[in-house]
Amino acid sequence: MSDAAQVVLAPPPRAGVAGRRLTRVLEIVVALAVVVGLWQVTSITINNSTLLPSPARVFHAWLDLLHADLRQDVLASLAHLGIGYALGIATGLALAAISTRFALLESIVDPLIELLRPISAIAWIPIAILMFGISAGVPVFLIFYASLFPIFVNTVAGVKQVDAKLVHAAQMLGASRRMILTHVVMPAALPYVLAGARLSLGVAWMAMVAAELTGSDAGLGWRLFWYQEFFAMDKVMAVILTIGVLGYCFDTLLRALQARITRWSPDSVVDEAR
Amino acid sequence: MNARRALLPLGFFTVAILAWQAAVLHSGQRALYPYPTGVFEAATRTIEDGSLFAATSQSLLRVLIGFALGAAFGIPLGVLMGFVRPVGRAVSPIVDSLRSIAPIAWIPMALLWLGIRGNAALFIVAYAAFFPFVVNAAQGARLIDRNLVNAARALGAGRALVVRSVVLPNALPAILTGARISMAFAWGSIIAAELAMGIKVTSGGSGAVGLGQLMVSTLYVRRDVNGLVLYMIVIGVISFLIDLAMRRLQRSLTPWRT
């Protein structure tokens, strides 16, 4: 059973009327205002800036950090993410390519993946610390490991669902192996690959935060405990929110990319609700 | 052909495991690298002294409580969001922005609010379990055939009855999908939370030690590589069993959906 089997069809996008768009924006603004308002009221009631810093305090802390450590931490995290994710995607695609091409290798790669997949990236943290010490190696390895599986599973599922009739038709019309691969198989599998890439990034982001918290000497996750040492909870909250905003931006970006690249495909919304 | 298909991976893995064992024994550095019989010894030792079962059941207990909390808050909110469109539109940006925060990032705040006795980990797990429930329940409730709802209304059903006998049964498959994802996510998060807590606070023999804390003490105090590999295998086996159980549950509760 692959994760890609969970296909959820999103409702068709509504017509982009300007008025409707305005209401959407208003709704988001109102929602944010309600959250910040609730947070403000709670922090006033608790009246303890360490236990629950007020939104204004956190915003000021965030502005302070922006000119100090935050840029450095974001860059360190992005470097971990970039290297680990690129390695994970490349390895996942390569494994998927050889296991769909050679049945013999599939019988080895497939059980290996199925054995390792239940062992979450998090479970590797202690071993990773042993292997790399407290360093950038731990988050990079964890991001690599976490992003490997969704892209592999989805790519294999994507290649397997290619309509055999299309392949046969292309063969009958005299297409070469390479042509079938580039003109039939790859376009048909692309929506699955992109969905896999997005799922991979989601789990990679979570693995990154956990790895930096426990086994790194740089990055956003590491900063959380750093500020906690000083009980600077306003700064901790600022970092938490930064993690959320960045994660949200990445997901939105990949979602838009996915929709744009595979606009032609009814499968462009292949996804597993997280 | 079929026999060869089965024999090849079996042979490959047997040879790989034997080679692994031989390589470590020959290198003469048994303390540095894990090896199969060492892992087996670690398993018999931790099972005999009961530490493995104690830690695993602690972690599982927290996962179950967190999962129940996530379901108790997530399902009603999700159904409300999916069934009442204005609520869905208003709340979903909030849910989306909170969902983007990796649950484990809350650990410093959770430690401050709830203490190191295990409740901080519980908060992380409940936070992790909450969102898949919300998203999937909302999806399930949104995609309900409005004709069914209107028919029930026309036949005189009140709001409560519509929700109970039309909305919930129709959203059940999606909710169960949410439950499966939620459970997997919760199990990953408990280990992360316990690892972070174990590294941050040395829990001096307190009773609330889970698998994650056990891993930290195995890493830093006992320096037992075989033990670490054993715990990884245990984590993997449990998440495999959890997934299997959730799929079974899904099939038996919603047999009409293959």
XYZ file of C-alpha atoms in Angstrom:
532
model
C 0.000 0.000 0.000
C 1.524 3.292 -1.036
C 0.715 6.678 0.351
C -0.034 7.931 -3.121
C -3.086 5.676 -3.134
C -4.785 8.298 -1.001
C -6.028 10.549 -3.761
C -8.025 13.537 -2.662
C -9.606 15.704 -5.305
C -9.749 19.369 -4.424
C -12.828 21.325 -5.441
C -12.370 23.273 -8.683
C -11.080 26.812 -8.167
C -13.768 29.472 -8.214
C -13.779 32.339 -10.676
C -11.323 34.984 -9.534
C -13.764 37.840 -9.031
C -12.077 40.852 -7.461
C -14.757 41.275 -4.817
C -14.428 37.687 -3.737
C -10.680 38.056 -3.478
C -11.164 41.093 -1.260
C -13.445 39.122 1.067
C -10.813 36.373 1.233
C -8.183 38.896 2.322
C -10.578 40.439 4.811
C -11.362 37.017 6.273
C -7.667 36.298 6.789
C -7.107 39.719 8.374
C -10.060 39.215 10.725
C -8.855 35.723 11.643
C -5.361 36.985 12.430
C -6.793 39.894 14.434
C -8.880 37.476 16.502
C -5.853 35.256 17.235
C -3.608 38.179 18.179
C -6.426 39.672 20.257
C -6.975 36.431 22.173
C -3.247 36.077 22.702
C -3.053 39.701 23.986
C -5.952 39.207 26.403
C -4.474 35.942 27.724
C -1.054 37.500 28.225
C -2.608 40.450 30.094
C -4.546 38.064 32.345
C -1.487 35.941 33.056
C 0.626 39.085 33.411
C 3.956 37.281 33.278
C 6.137 38.179 30.323
C 8.219 35.024 30.733
C 5.324 32.590 30.916
C 3.457 34.168 28.023
C 5.037 37.208 26.346
C 2.513 39.562 24.744
C 2.254 39.849 20.949
C 3.807 43.327 21.032
C 6.801 42.062 23.013
C 7.302 39.151 20.645
C 7.074 41.473 17.657
C 9.711 43.773 19.170
C 11.904 40.778 19.957
C 11.488 39.641 16.358
C 12.522 43.087 15.053
C 15.569 43.019 17.335
C 16.504 39.536 16.173
C 16.102 40.534 12.551
C 19.105 42.813 12.943
C 21.060 40.346 15.025
C 21.085 36.546 15.043
C 17.971 35.657 13.119
C 19.372 36.150 9.625
C 22.308 33.915 10.446
C 20.042 31.205 11.911
C 17.695 31.244 8.931
C 20.663 30.973 6.580
C 22.110 28.054 8.577
C 18.749 26.266 8.538
C 18.290 26.896 4.831
C 21.772 25.537 4.161
C 20.937 22.336 6.110
C 17.640 22.070 4.286
C 19.089 22.778 0.844
C 21.861 20.202 1.061
C 19.826 17.481 2.782
C 16.760 17.937 0.597
C 18.751 17.973 -2.651
C 20.556 14.768 -1.616
C 17.292 13.126 -0.543
C 15.415 14.010 -3.728
C 18.315 12.957 -5.957
C 18.737 9.618 -4.153
C 14.992 8.977 -4.056
C 14.595 9.651 -7.764
C 17.627 7.538 -8.638
C 16.395 4.600 -6.527
C 12.926 4.926 -8.043
C 14.419 5.013 -11.538
C 16.492 1.852 -11.110
C 13.782 -0.051 -9.268
C 11.141 0.670 -11.912
C 13.587 -0.112 -14.714
C 15.133 -3.338 -13.408
C 12.796 -5.880 -11.829
C 15.751 -7.654 -10.218
C 16.891 -4.559 -8.350
C 13.328 -3.736 -7.396
C 13.162 -6.996 -5.433
C 16.048 -5.712 -3.293
C 15.345 -1.967 -3.132
C 11.657 -2.342 -2.394
C 11.917 -4.483 0.780
C 14.825 -2.336 1.958
C 12.711 0.820 1.647
C 9.711 -0.861 3.280
C 11.914 -1.992 6.183
C 13.432 1.435 6.754
C 10.330 3.544 6.113
C 8.610 2.856 9.455
C 11.781 3.946 11.287
C 11.167 7.691 11.419
C 13.985 10.151 10.829
C 13.674 11.198 14.477
C 14.717 7.715 15.618
C 18.054 8.217 13.844
C 18.965 11.302 15.883
C 21.091 9.504 18.545
C 22.969 7.452 15.941
C 23.424 10.571 13.821
C 24.879 12.379 16.833
C 27.301 9.471 17.277
C 28.263 9.539 13.600
C 28.614 13.282 13.079
C 28.923 14.756 16.561
C 26.970 17.898 17.417
C 27.291 19.512 14.011
C 25.535 20.384 10.768
C 25.884 16.716 9.766
C 22.987 15.700 12.037
C 20.278 17.935 10.484
C 21.594 17.333 6.963
C 21.490 13.562 7.441
C 18.012 13.672 8.988
C 16.623 15.904 6.242
C 18.147 13.577 3.645
C 16.634 10.505 5.291
C 13.200 12.081 5.838
C 12.834 13.379 2.287
C 13.970 10.116 0.705
C 10.772 8.101 1.233
C 7.871 10.274 0.013
C 9.636 11.087 -3.257
C 10.579 7.433 -3.818
C 7.143 6.024 -3.051
C 5.321 8.636 -5.129
C 7.654 8.363 -8.104
C 7.318 4.580 -8.200
C 3.524 4.899 -7.933
C 3.561 7.525 -10.682
C 5.555 5.361 -13.076
C 3.419 2.299 -12.322
C 0.140 4.105 -13.057
C 1.211 5.138 -16.564
C -1.436 3.857 -18.955
C 0.048 0.799 -20.684
C -2.069 1.535 -23.758
C -0.228 4.814 -24.256
C 3.122 3.052 -24.054
C 1.960 0.387 -26.492
C 0.582 2.998 -28.875
C 3.887 4.861 -28.830
C 5.766 1.609 -29.397
C 3.515 0.709 -32.305
C 4.136 4.097 -33.870
C 7.846 3.336 -33.740
C 8.983 5.396 -30.753
C 12.330 4.469 -29.277
C 12.801 3.518 -25.622
C 14.226 6.920 -24.826
C 11.372 8.680 -26.599
C 8.782 6.675 -24.697
C 10.520 7.586 -21.466
C 10.733 11.309 -22.160
C 7.440 11.755 -23.991
C 5.096 9.256 -22.355
C 6.304 7.997 -18.988
C 7.870 11.145 -17.572
C 4.974 13.539 -18.311
C 2.476 11.019 -16.975
C 4.446 10.487 -13.770
C 5.294 14.155 -13.220
C 2.249 15.062 -11.067
C 3.101 12.207 -8.701
C 6.757 13.208 -8.560
C 5.847 16.798 -7.703
C 3.363 15.701 -5.048
C 6.131 13.526 -3.611
C 8.568 16.423 -3.639
C 6.115 18.551 -1.686
C 5.418 15.825 0.884
C 9.173 15.331 1.206
C 9.726 18.995 1.950
C 7.035 18.918 4.638
C 8.596 16.030 6.549
C 12.088 17.391 5.913
C 11.109 20.657 7.592
C 9.879 18.833 10.700
C 13.005 16.649 10.794
C 15.163 19.745 10.452
C 13.662 21.443 13.502
C 13.946 18.292 15.612
C 17.535 17.626 14.507
C 18.650 21.188 15.150
C 17.052 21.156 18.588
C 18.894 18.029 19.635
C 22.060 17.634 17.614
C 23.185 20.813 15.895
C 25.220 23.897 16.730
C 23.403 26.261 14.380
C 20.002 26.900 12.877
C 16.524 27.927 13.985
C 15.865 24.824 16.094
C 19.157 25.195 17.934
C 18.333 28.847 18.660
C 15.146 27.811 20.493
C 17.073 26.154 23.320
C 19.747 28.844 23.201
C 17.233 31.559 24.073
C 15.509 29.287 26.557
C 18.778 29.138 28.505
C 18.379 32.883 29.092
C 14.641 32.573 29.684
C 14.155 35.019 26.805
C 10.750 33.568 26.000
C 9.773 36.504 23.786
C 12.697 35.582 21.550
C 11.770 31.891 21.720
C 8.264 32.764 20.550
C 9.703 34.927 17.766
C 11.787 31.986 16.539
C 8.787 29.601 16.781
C 6.712 31.982 14.659
C 9.548 32.340 12.167
C 9.653 28.551 11.816
C 5.906 28.508 11.186
C 5.943 31.342 8.653
C 8.874 29.874 6.717
C 7.273 26.416 6.670
C 4.025 27.929 5.430
C 5.822 29.901 2.703
C 7.646 26.808 1.457
C 4.458 24.779 1.279
C 2.566 27.547 -0.518
C 5.432 28.011 -2.955
C 5.635 24.320 -3.847
C 1.855 24.075 -4.077
C 1.774 26.957 -6.579
C 4.673 25.463 -8.507
C 2.927 22.095 -8.607
C -0.327 23.603 -9.871
C 1.497 25.656 -12.499
C 3.743 22.943 -13.888
C 1.050 20.282 -14.093
C -1.856 22.522 -15.015
C -2.776 20.177 -17.873
C -3.200 17.170 -15.655
C -6.318 16.217 -13.761
C -3.907 14.465 -11.395
C -2.187 17.707 -10.510
C -3.921 17.644 -7.152
C -2.745 14.163 -6.216
C -1.969 14.544 -2.593
C -2.259 13.095 0.827
C -3.853 15.373 3.335
C -1.269 15.786 6.000
C 10.565 -17.027 -11.590
C 8.438 -16.417 -8.524
C 10.660 -18.520 -6.307
C 13.662 -16.604 -7.584
C 11.913 -13.333 -6.835
C 11.487 -14.340 -3.216
C 14.882 -15.972 -2.822
C 16.957 -13.119 -4.167
C 16.089 -10.487 -1.536
C 16.163 -13.149 1.182
C 19.619 -14.244 0.131
C 20.779 -10.672 -0.259
C 19.700 -9.679 3.225
C 21.138 -12.814 4.838
C 24.495 -12.181 3.208
C 24.351 -8.480 4.136
C 23.677 -9.252 7.804
C 26.410 -11.893 7.963
C 28.870 -9.532 6.269
C 27.955 -6.792 8.727
C 28.587 -9.078 11.677
C 31.895 -10.319 10.274
C 33.077 -6.813 9.401
C 32.487 -5.451 12.903
C 33.998 -8.478 14.661
C 37.074 -8.295 12.447
C 37.579 -4.581 12.900
C 38.048 -5.255 16.608
C 36.095 -2.156 17.608
C 32.952 -3.632 19.005
C 32.262 -0.656 21.228
C 32.121 1.731 18.280
C 29.903 -0.064 15.787
C 26.633 -1.890 16.288
C 26.446 -5.521 15.146
C 23.563 -8.034 14.831
C 24.354 -10.343 17.763
C 25.143 -7.312 19.917
C 21.717 -5.882 19.136
C 20.197 -9.239 20.048
C 22.089 -9.251 23.361
C 20.867 -5.721 24.071
C 17.329 -6.919 23.349
C 17.486 -9.861 25.766
C 19.106 -7.698 28.449
C 16.577 -4.821 28.276
C 13.642 -7.208 28.060
C 14.853 -9.126 31.113
C 15.366 -6.066 33.296
C 12.063 -4.637 32.076
C 13.436 -1.225 31.081
C 12.391 -1.626 27.444
C 8.775 -2.423 28.268
C 8.547 0.314 30.887
C 9.848 3.007 28.540
C 7.813 1.806 25.559
C 4.582 1.680 27.515
C 5.254 5.185 28.902
C 5.698 6.540 25.378
C 2.680 4.655 24.044
C 0.517 5.879 26.899
C 1.410 9.490 26.089
C 0.711 8.892 22.408
C -2.722 7.452 23.198
C -3.671 10.342 25.497
C -2.359 12.906 23.016
C -4.196 11.159 20.190
C -7.444 11.154 22.169
C -7.024 14.858 22.965
C -6.306 15.621 19.316
C -9.423 13.705 18.258
C -11.628 15.265 20.932
C -10.752 18.801 19.815
C -9.931 18.188 16.163
C -12.962 16.222 14.920
C -15.660 18.663 16.138
C -13.702 21.655 14.859
C -13.042 19.982 11.505
C -16.669 18.940 10.999
C -17.832 22.443 11.908
C -15.328 23.970 9.474
C -16.358 21.678 6.661
C -20.103 21.805 7.202
C -20.552 25.505 7.965
C -18.728 27.240 5.109
C -18.267 30.717 6.670
C -16.681 29.152 9.769
C -14.395 27.112 7.544
C -13.272 30.146 5.593
C -12.646 32.161 8.757
C -10.829 29.484 10.752
C -8.785 27.751 8.079
C -6.122 30.492 7.787
C -5.591 30.226 11.552
C -5.386 26.449 11.394
C -3.045 26.596 8.400
C -0.654 29.010 10.054
C -0.542 27.054 13.328
C -0.185 23.793 11.402
C 2.971 25.090 9.735
C 4.764 25.305 13.073
C 6.603 22.046 13.605
C 5.101 20.627 16.839
C 8.530 20.010 18.281
C 9.345 23.738 18.025
C 6.933 24.310 20.931
C 9.099 22.255 23.288
C 10.737 25.239 25.093
C 7.321 26.789 25.776
C 5.798 23.421 26.666
C 8.605 22.734 29.141
C 7.947 26.110 30.727
C 4.181 25.715 30.879
C 3.854 22.065 31.806
C 7.145 20.989 33.301
C 9.465 18.103 32.605
C 7.291 15.369 34.130
C 6.064 14.226 30.755
C 3.229 16.671 30.284
C 5.375 18.773 27.970
C 5.740 15.761 25.680
C 1.997 15.225 25.943
C 1.385 18.775 24.716
C 3.627 18.202 21.692
C 1.858 14.940 20.831
C -1.619 16.426 21.176
C -0.554 19.385 19.033
C 0.784 17.029 16.380
C -2.315 14.798 16.439
C -4.783 17.690 16.319
C -4.166 19.016 12.801
C -4.575 15.877 10.663
C -7.942 15.369 12.393
C -9.051 18.945 11.663
C -7.926 18.946 8.030
C -9.397 15.567 7.151
C -12.648 15.972 9.070
C -13.131 19.340 7.335
C -12.430 17.746 3.969
C -14.868 14.915 4.675
C -17.630 17.210 5.868
C -17.121 19.608 2.958
C -17.462 16.948 0.264
C -20.798 15.664 1.524
C -23.548 15.440 -1.067
C -25.729 18.448 -0.253
C -28.750 16.606 -1.684
C -28.526 14.134 1.205
C -28.541 16.960 3.718
C -31.429 18.692 1.966
C -33.393 15.448 1.751
C -32.972 14.862 5.477
C -34.021 18.448 6.147
C -37.079 18.094 3.906
C -38.078 14.948 5.786
C -38.083 17.001 8.974
C -34.729 16.191 10.547
C -33.360 18.797 12.951
C -29.793 20.119 12.905
C -28.553 17.658 15.509
C -30.076 14.703 13.691
C -28.591 15.830 10.350
C -25.140 16.062 11.882
C -25.454 12.727 13.662
C -26.952 10.595 10.905
C -25.880 12.311 7.674
C -22.748 14.377 8.204
C -20.785 12.155 10.569
C -21.292 8.839 8.732
C -20.376 10.504 5.443
C -17.295 12.144 6.884
C -16.196 8.976 8.694
C -13.852 7.648 5.979
C -11.998 10.961 5.834
C -11.889 11.169 9.633
C -10.361 7.694 9.792
C -7.745 8.685 7.221
C -7.018 11.646 9.471
C -6.757 9.324 12.454
C -4.196 7.159 10.668
C -2.003 10.116 9.685
C -2.475 11.608 13.127
C -1.343 8.450 14.875
C 1.775 8.139 12.728
C 2.611 11.790 13.293
C 1.996 11.499 17.039
C 4.353 8.530 17.322
C 7.118 10.430 15.521
C 6.560 13.498 17.685
C 6.653 11.690 21.025
C 10.113 10.366 20.249
C 11.287 13.829 19.162
C 9.831 15.452 22.269
C 11.335 12.874 24.599
C 14.732 13.140 22.914
C 14.706 16.916 23.264
C 13.565 16.658 26.891
C 16.157 14.004 27.637
C 18.956 16.121 26.180
C 17.729 19.268 27.899
C 16.870 17.916 31.323
C 18.546 14.951 32.936
C 15.528 13.282 34.487
C 17.199 11.858 37.566
C 15.545 8.472 37.632
C 12.021 9.853 37.493
C 9.322 7.359 36.625
C 8.139 9.149 33.514
C 10.968 8.055 31.246
C 9.931 7.192 27.694
C 11.775 5.627 24.766
C 13.279 8.965 23.744
C 14.806 9.641 27.158
C 16.042 6.060 27.277
C 17.806 6.671 23.951
C 19.485 9.806 25.284
C 20.792 8.041 28.378
C 21.925 5.114 26.225
C 23.797 7.564 24.020
C 25.403 9.816 26.624
C 25.620 7.719 29.776
C 25.952 4.087 28.697
C 27.427 4.738 25.222
C 25.793 1.518 24.034
C 25.517 1.557 20.218
C 23.717 -1.770 20.066
C 21.080 -0.464 22.421
C 20.493 2.531 20.150
C 19.950 0.307 17.136
C 17.606 -1.871 19.174
C 15.475 1.140 20.140
C 15.373 2.258 16.520
C 14.088 -1.161 15.530
C 11.497 -1.041 18.309
C 10.352 2.405 17.103
C 10.090 1.094 13.547
C 8.181 -2.050 14.536
C 5.716 -0.047 16.618
C 5.013 2.455 13.861
C 4.537 -0.450 11.448
C 2.060 -2.092 13.848
C 0.258 1.192 14.453
C -0.189 1.690 10.720
C -1.405 -1.879 10.281
C -3.912 -1.531 13.126
C -5.225 1.791 11.839
C -5.727 0.337 8.340
C -7.584 -2.644 9.830
C -9.765 -0.294 11.820
C -10.467 1.739 8.709
C -11.476 -1.359 6.773
C -13.725 -2.734 9.499
C -15.447 0.576 10.277
C -15.987 1.619 6.671
C -16.282 -1.655 4.741
C -18.202 0.034 1.907
C -15.095 1.979 1.004
C -12.383 -0.207 -0.444
